[in-house]
Short mmCIF file of C-alpha atoms in Angstrom, two decimals:
data_model
loop_
_atom_site.label_atom_id
_atom_site.label_comp_id
_atom_site.label_asym_id
_atom_site.label_seq_id
_atom_site.Cartn_x
_atom_site.Cartn_y
_atom_site.Cartn_z
CA MET A 333 -18.59 35.86 -19.03
CA MET A 334 -17.42 32.38 -17.76
CA ASN A 335 -19.87 29.69 -17.49
CA SER A 336 -19.99 28.28 -13.80
CA ARG A 337 -20.20 24.67 -13.09
CA LYS A 338 -22.29 23.36 -10.58
CA VAL A 339 -19.85 21.83 -7.59
CA ASP A 340 -20.41 17.93 -7.87
CA TYR A 341 -19.88 16.55 -4.45
CA ALA A 342 -19.95 13.18 -5.47
CA GLU A 343 -17.15 13.46 -8.42
CA ARG A 344 -15.26 15.43 -5.73
CA TRP A 345 -15.39 12.63 -2.79
CA LEU A 346 -14.43 9.98 -5.70
CA ARG A 347 -11.61 11.98 -6.97
CA ASP A 348 -10.29 12.46 -3.18
CA GLY A 349 -10.64 8.59 -2.82
CA LEU A 350 -8.65 7.89 -5.90
CA GLU A 351 -5.79 10.25 -4.85
CA ILE A 352 -5.45 8.45 -1.58
CA THR A 353 -5.61 4.71 -2.94
CA ARG A 354 -2.27 4.92 -4.33
CA PRO A 355 0.26 2.44 -2.69
CA PRO A 356 3.82 2.32 -3.24
CA ALA A 357 3.33 0.07 -6.50
CA PHE A 358 5.28 -1.51 -8.99
CA PHE A 359 4.18 -3.86 -11.90
CA GLU A 360 5.39 -6.66 -14.06
CA SER A 361 3.74 -7.99 -17.16
CA MET A 362 3.84 -11.36 -18.94
CA ASP A 363 2.19 -12.80 -22.31
CA VAL A 364 0.03 -15.95 -22.01
CA ASP A 365 -1.18 -18.19 -24.49
CA MET A 366 -4.97 -18.01 -24.32
CA THR A 367 -5.62 -20.98 -26.89
CA ARG A 368 -6.96 -23.26 -23.85
CA PRO A 369 -9.10 -20.53 -22.75
CA GLN A 370 -10.67 -20.10 -25.94
CA LYS A 371 -11.38 -23.56 -26.32
CA LEU A 372 -13.17 -23.50 -23.05
CA ILE A 373 -15.26 -20.60 -24.05
CA ARG A 374 -16.13 -22.67 -27.33
CA GLU A 375 -16.84 -25.62 -25.21
CA ALA A 376 -18.99 -23.72 -22.44
CA ALA A 377 -21.28 -22.29 -25.42
CA ALA A 378 -21.85 -25.84 -26.76
CA ARG A 379 -23.16 -26.52 -23.34
CA GLY A 380 -25.33 -23.75 -23.29
CA LEU A 381 -22.94 -21.30 -21.02
CA ARG A 382 -21.83 -18.00 -21.82
CA LEU A 383 -18.20 -18.23 -20.41
CA THR A 384 -16.22 -15.01 -20.76
CA HIS A 385 -12.34 -14.30 -20.20
CA ALA A 386 -13.33 -12.08 -17.09
CA ALA A 387 -14.65 -15.19 -15.25
CA ILE A 388 -11.73 -17.17 -16.63
CA LEU A 389 -9.08 -14.96 -15.49
CA VAL A 390 -11.06 -14.26 -11.86
CA ARG A 391 -10.95 -17.99 -11.46
CA ALA A 392 -7.03 -18.36 -12.36
CA ALA A 393 -6.25 -15.27 -9.90
CA ALA A 394 -8.10 -17.07 -7.03
CA LEU A 395 -6.44 -20.30 -7.91
CA SER A 396 -2.96 -19.06 -7.96
CA LEU A 397 -3.49 -17.30 -4.54
CA ALA A 398 -5.13 -20.23 -3.05
CA HIS A 399 -2.07 -22.20 -4.20
CA ASN A 400 0.37 -19.70 -2.95
CA PRO A 401 -1.35 -18.78 0.51
CA ASP A 402 1.72 -16.62 1.71
CA LEU A 403 0.98 -14.27 -1.24
CA HIS A 404 -2.82 -13.79 -0.27
CA VAL A 405 -2.16 -11.22 2.56
CA VAL A 406 -3.93 -7.92 3.55
CA LEU A 407 -2.62 -4.72 5.11
CA ASP A 408 -4.93 -3.83 8.11
CA GLY A 409 -3.27 -0.67 9.63
CA ARG A 410 0.59 -1.89 10.23
CA LYS A 411 -0.44 -5.47 10.58
CA VAL A 412 -0.64 -8.18 7.67
CA TYR A 413 -2.83 -10.92 7.71
CA THR A 414 -4.11 -13.71 5.61
CA PRO A 415 -7.89 -13.85 4.93
CA ASP A 416 -9.85 -17.09 5.31
CA LYS A 417 -10.89 -16.91 1.65
CA VAL A 418 -10.20 -15.38 -1.59
CA ASP A 419 -12.72 -12.50 -2.51
CA ILE A 420 -11.94 -11.05 -5.85
CA GLY A 421 -12.96 -7.63 -6.93
CA ILE A 422 -14.06 -6.72 -10.54
CA PRO A 423 -14.61 -3.20 -11.68
CA VAL A 424 -17.88 -3.18 -13.30
CA ALA A 425 -18.32 -0.46 -16.56
CA ALA A 426 -20.68 2.36 -15.67
CA GLU A 427 -21.27 5.98 -16.55
CA GLY A 428 -18.61 8.38 -15.09
CA PHE A 429 -14.95 8.23 -14.63
CA PHE A 430 -15.17 5.64 -11.70
CA ALA A 431 -15.96 2.07 -12.06
CA PRO A 432 -17.85 0.34 -9.09
CA VAL A 433 -16.43 -3.00 -8.15
CA MET A 434 -18.37 -6.37 -7.70
CA VAL A 435 -16.65 -8.44 -5.14
CA ILE A 436 -17.01 -12.25 -5.85
CA GLU A 437 -16.70 -13.95 -2.42
CA ASN A 438 -14.86 -17.07 -1.99
CA ALA A 439 -13.53 -17.20 -5.72
CA ASN A 440 -11.01 -19.90 -4.90
CA ASN A 441 -14.08 -22.65 -4.08
CA LYS A 442 -16.44 -21.49 -7.13
CA LYS A 443 -16.22 -23.12 -10.28
CA LEU A 444 -16.06 -21.48 -13.79
CA PRO A 445 -20.16 -21.98 -14.47
CA ALA A 446 -20.93 -20.44 -10.98
CA LEU A 447 -18.44 -17.48 -11.69
CA ALA A 448 -19.50 -16.72 -15.09
CA ARG A 449 -23.64 -16.73 -14.14
CA GLU A 450 -22.67 -14.74 -10.69
CA ILE A 451 -20.84 -11.97 -12.74
CA ALA A 452 -23.74 -11.79 -15.21
CA ALA A 453 -26.19 -11.61 -12.86
CA ARG A 454 -24.64 -9.43 -10.33
CA ALA A 455 -23.53 -6.63 -12.91
CA PRO A 456 -26.98 -4.70 -13.14
CA ASP A 457 -27.12 -4.45 -9.57
CA VAL A 458 -23.75 -2.84 -9.14
CA ARG A 459 -24.44 -0.46 -11.29
CA ALA A 460 -27.70 0.42 -9.63
CA ALA A 461 -26.13 0.52 -6.48
CA HIS A 462 -23.24 2.66 -7.89
CA LEU A 463 -26.05 5.36 -9.20
CA LYS A 464 -27.83 5.24 -5.73
CA SER A 465 -24.38 6.08 -3.93
CA MET A 466 -23.35 8.92 -6.31
CA ALA A 467 -26.85 10.32 -5.98
CA MET A 468 -26.45 10.13 -2.03
CA LEU A 469 -23.25 11.69 -2.24
CA ARG A 470 -24.53 14.46 -4.68
CA LYS A 471 -27.28 15.01 -1.87
CA TRP A 472 -25.02 15.00 1.01
CA GLY A 473 -21.49 15.47 -0.12
CA TRP A 474 -21.48 18.95 0.52
CA VAL A 475 -21.48 18.22 4.52
CA VAL A 476 -17.61 17.83 4.25
CA PRO A 477 -16.96 20.52 1.62
CA PHE A 478 -13.05 20.77 1.86
CA SER A 479 -10.97 18.10 0.28
CA MET A 480 -8.50 17.91 3.15
CA LEU A 481 -11.35 16.86 5.60
CA ARG A 482 -12.59 14.31 2.79
CA LYS A 483 -9.26 12.65 2.37
CA LEU A 484 -9.02 12.54 6.44
CA VAL A 485 -12.39 10.73 6.27
CA LEU A 486 -11.48 8.40 3.56
CA ARG A 487 -8.00 7.43 5.10
CA ARG A 488 -9.50 6.61 8.36
CA LEU A 489 -11.87 4.32 6.29
CA ALA A 490 -9.19 2.90 4.03
CA GLY A 491 -7.28 2.02 6.94
CA SER A 492 -9.83 -0.74 7.85
CA ALA A 493 -9.04 -3.89 6.01
CA ASP A 494 -12.83 -4.98 6.72
CA PHE A 495 -13.81 -1.87 4.98
CA ARG A 496 -11.60 -2.17 1.98
CA ARG A 497 -12.27 -6.25 1.81
CA LYS A 498 -15.89 -5.28 1.47
CA ASP A 499 -15.41 -2.59 -1.19
CA SER A 500 -12.60 -4.14 -3.18
CA GLY A 501 -11.94 -7.85 -2.13
CA THR A 502 -8.79 -9.06 -1.00
CA PHE A 503 -7.33 -8.96 -4.55
CA GLN A 504 -8.71 -7.47 -7.76
CA VAL A 505 -9.13 -8.47 -11.62
CA SER A 506 -9.51 -5.87 -14.50
CA LEU A 507 -10.01 -6.20 -18.05
CA LEU A 508 -10.19 -3.66 -21.01
CA ALA A 509 -10.94 -5.51 -24.10
CA GLU A 510 -9.87 -2.69 -26.70
CA VAL A 511 -6.23 -2.02 -25.68
CA ASP A 512 -3.21 -4.29 -25.86
CA GLN A 513 -1.79 -3.68 -22.52
CA TYR A 514 -2.58 -1.52 -19.44
CA MET A 515 -1.59 -1.24 -15.60
CA THR A 516 -2.89 0.91 -12.79
CA PRO A 517 -1.11 2.33 -9.68
CA VAL A 518 -4.76 2.63 -8.22
CA PHE A 519 -6.23 -0.25 -6.37
CA GLY A 520 -7.52 -1.47 -2.99
CA MET A 521 -5.39 -4.60 -1.82
CA ALA A 522 -2.12 -6.46 -2.35
CA GLY A 523 -2.42 -6.09 -6.00
CA ILE A 524 -4.54 -5.87 -9.16
CA LEU A 525 -4.38 -8.29 -12.10
CA CYS A 526 -4.73 -6.34 -15.42
CA ALA A 527 -5.63 -7.88 -18.92
CA GLY A 528 -5.94 -6.30 -22.35
CA ARG A 529 -7.35 -7.73 -25.36
CA VAL A 530 -6.93 -11.37 -26.60
CA ARG A 531 -5.76 -11.27 -30.06
CA ASP A 532 -3.91 -13.42 -32.48
CA ARG A 533 -0.20 -12.61 -32.64
CA VAL A 534 2.78 -14.72 -34.52
CA VAL A 535 4.85 -16.23 -31.62
CA ALA A 536 7.62 -18.86 -31.61
CA VAL A 537 6.57 -22.46 -30.67
CA ASP A 538 9.15 -25.06 -30.44
CA GLY A 539 11.26 -22.65 -32.46
CA GLN A 540 8.89 -22.28 -35.55
CA PRO A 541 6.59 -19.10 -36.08
CA ALA A 542 2.90 -19.83 -35.06
CA VAL A 543 -0.49 -17.87 -34.76
CA ARG A 544 -1.63 -18.16 -31.18
CA PRO A 545 -4.40 -16.06 -29.35
CA MET A 546 -2.43 -14.06 -26.80
CA VAL A 547 -3.05 -11.67 -24.13
CA THR A 548 -0.68 -9.38 -21.84
CA LEU A 549 -1.37 -9.47 -18.19
CA ALA A 550 0.21 -7.05 -15.96
CA CYS A 551 0.36 -7.34 -12.22
CA CYS A 552 0.37 -4.28 -10.13
CA ALA A 553 1.30 -4.76 -6.63
CA ASP A 554 1.90 -3.01 -3.32
CA HIS A 555 5.47 -3.21 -2.67
CA ARG A 556 4.68 -3.17 1.21
CA LEU A 557 3.33 -6.65 0.85
CA TRP A 558 4.85 -7.99 -2.38
CA ASP A 559 8.30 -8.01 -3.81
CA GLY A 560 9.25 -8.60 -7.52
CA ARG A 561 9.53 -12.50 -6.61
CA ALA A 562 6.24 -12.65 -5.34
CA SER A 563 4.35 -10.77 -8.24
CA GLU A 564 6.33 -13.05 -10.57
CA ARG A 565 5.17 -16.48 -8.50
CA PHE A 566 1.46 -15.02 -8.77
CA LEU A 567 1.71 -14.43 -12.59
CA CYS A 568 3.56 -17.69 -13.28
CA GLY A 569 0.56 -19.52 -11.07
CA VAL A 570 -1.90 -17.68 -13.45
CA ARG A 571 0.11 -18.44 -16.76
CA GLU A 572 0.06 -22.27 -15.68
CA ILE A 573 -3.45 -22.44 -15.04
CA LEU A 574 -4.68 -20.64 -18.50
CA GLU A 575 -2.02 -22.66 -20.47
CA SER A 576 -3.12 -26.10 -19.17
CA ASP A 577 -6.44 -28.30 -19.28
CA SER A 578 -6.66 -27.86 -15.25
CA LEU A 579 -10.16 -25.96 -15.67
CA ILE A 580 -11.93 -27.96 -18.29
CA SER A 581 -13.08 -30.31 -15.70
CA GLU A 582 -15.03 -27.57 -14.26
CA LEU A 583 -17.57 -27.82 -17.15
CA GLU A 584 -18.31 -31.22 -16.55
CA ASP A 585 -21.53 -30.59 -14.50
CA LEU A 586 -23.04 -28.56 -17.33
#
C-alpha cells in the first residue's frame, strides 16, 4: 500500500511562486580579489564589530547602483521607473526549500557598521515571520486549491512593483559560503548578485603568481531591464569598491 502524504498548501503556494518568478534572465561572472574586504573584517573585529562578507557585498552592491542610477530600475507592469532609494533584499537561511528575504532599506546611505548590526539583529525576526506565514498558508492555503488559480493570484501580486519591493527590495544579494560559484534564474527585481565562498587561489599579480583570497561573483539580471553591458558595468563597480580602500573610512566611528 502506498503512503499518502498530507497536502502541504504552504509548500504549494511557494513552489507556484517560484515558477512565476522566472524573468528572461542571463548571467555574467567575475573573479574579485577580497584582500581588502578581509582586511576590513579584521579591522572591524579589532574594534569590537563582527563584520561579514554579506554586509560588505550589500554595501558594495548598493553603492554600485547609487553610482550608476540608470541601472537602478524597477519594472511595474510595463513601465520602468527608478526608485528613490536602494533597498537590498538578502535571503536568510531557514528551514525548508525556500529562504525568506530580509530587505535592507536605503542601503546606499547606511555605512558598514549599521548594515552589519541590522543584518545580525533582524535575522531571527525574519525567520520567525517566515514560520508564521508558513503556518498561515498551511491553515488557509486550501482556499485556493488549484495551481492555475494560485499562479493567477501570485502573478497579480507580482505585477505590483510596490509588492515586490516590500518582499524582495529593489535589488538582491545572495551568498552561499560552501560553494565556489552559483547563480539563479529566480529573483524579484532587476537582478541579483550571487557570491560563493571566499578562498585562497593562485592568481597572477603583475605577471607573477601570488596567493590571494578570491571570490567569484555572478550577476543574474532581467533582460527586459538590463543588457550585458549594464550587468558588466554593475559588476565592475562592485569590483572597484571591493578591491579598493574606499570602505575603510566607514569604520572610523567605531
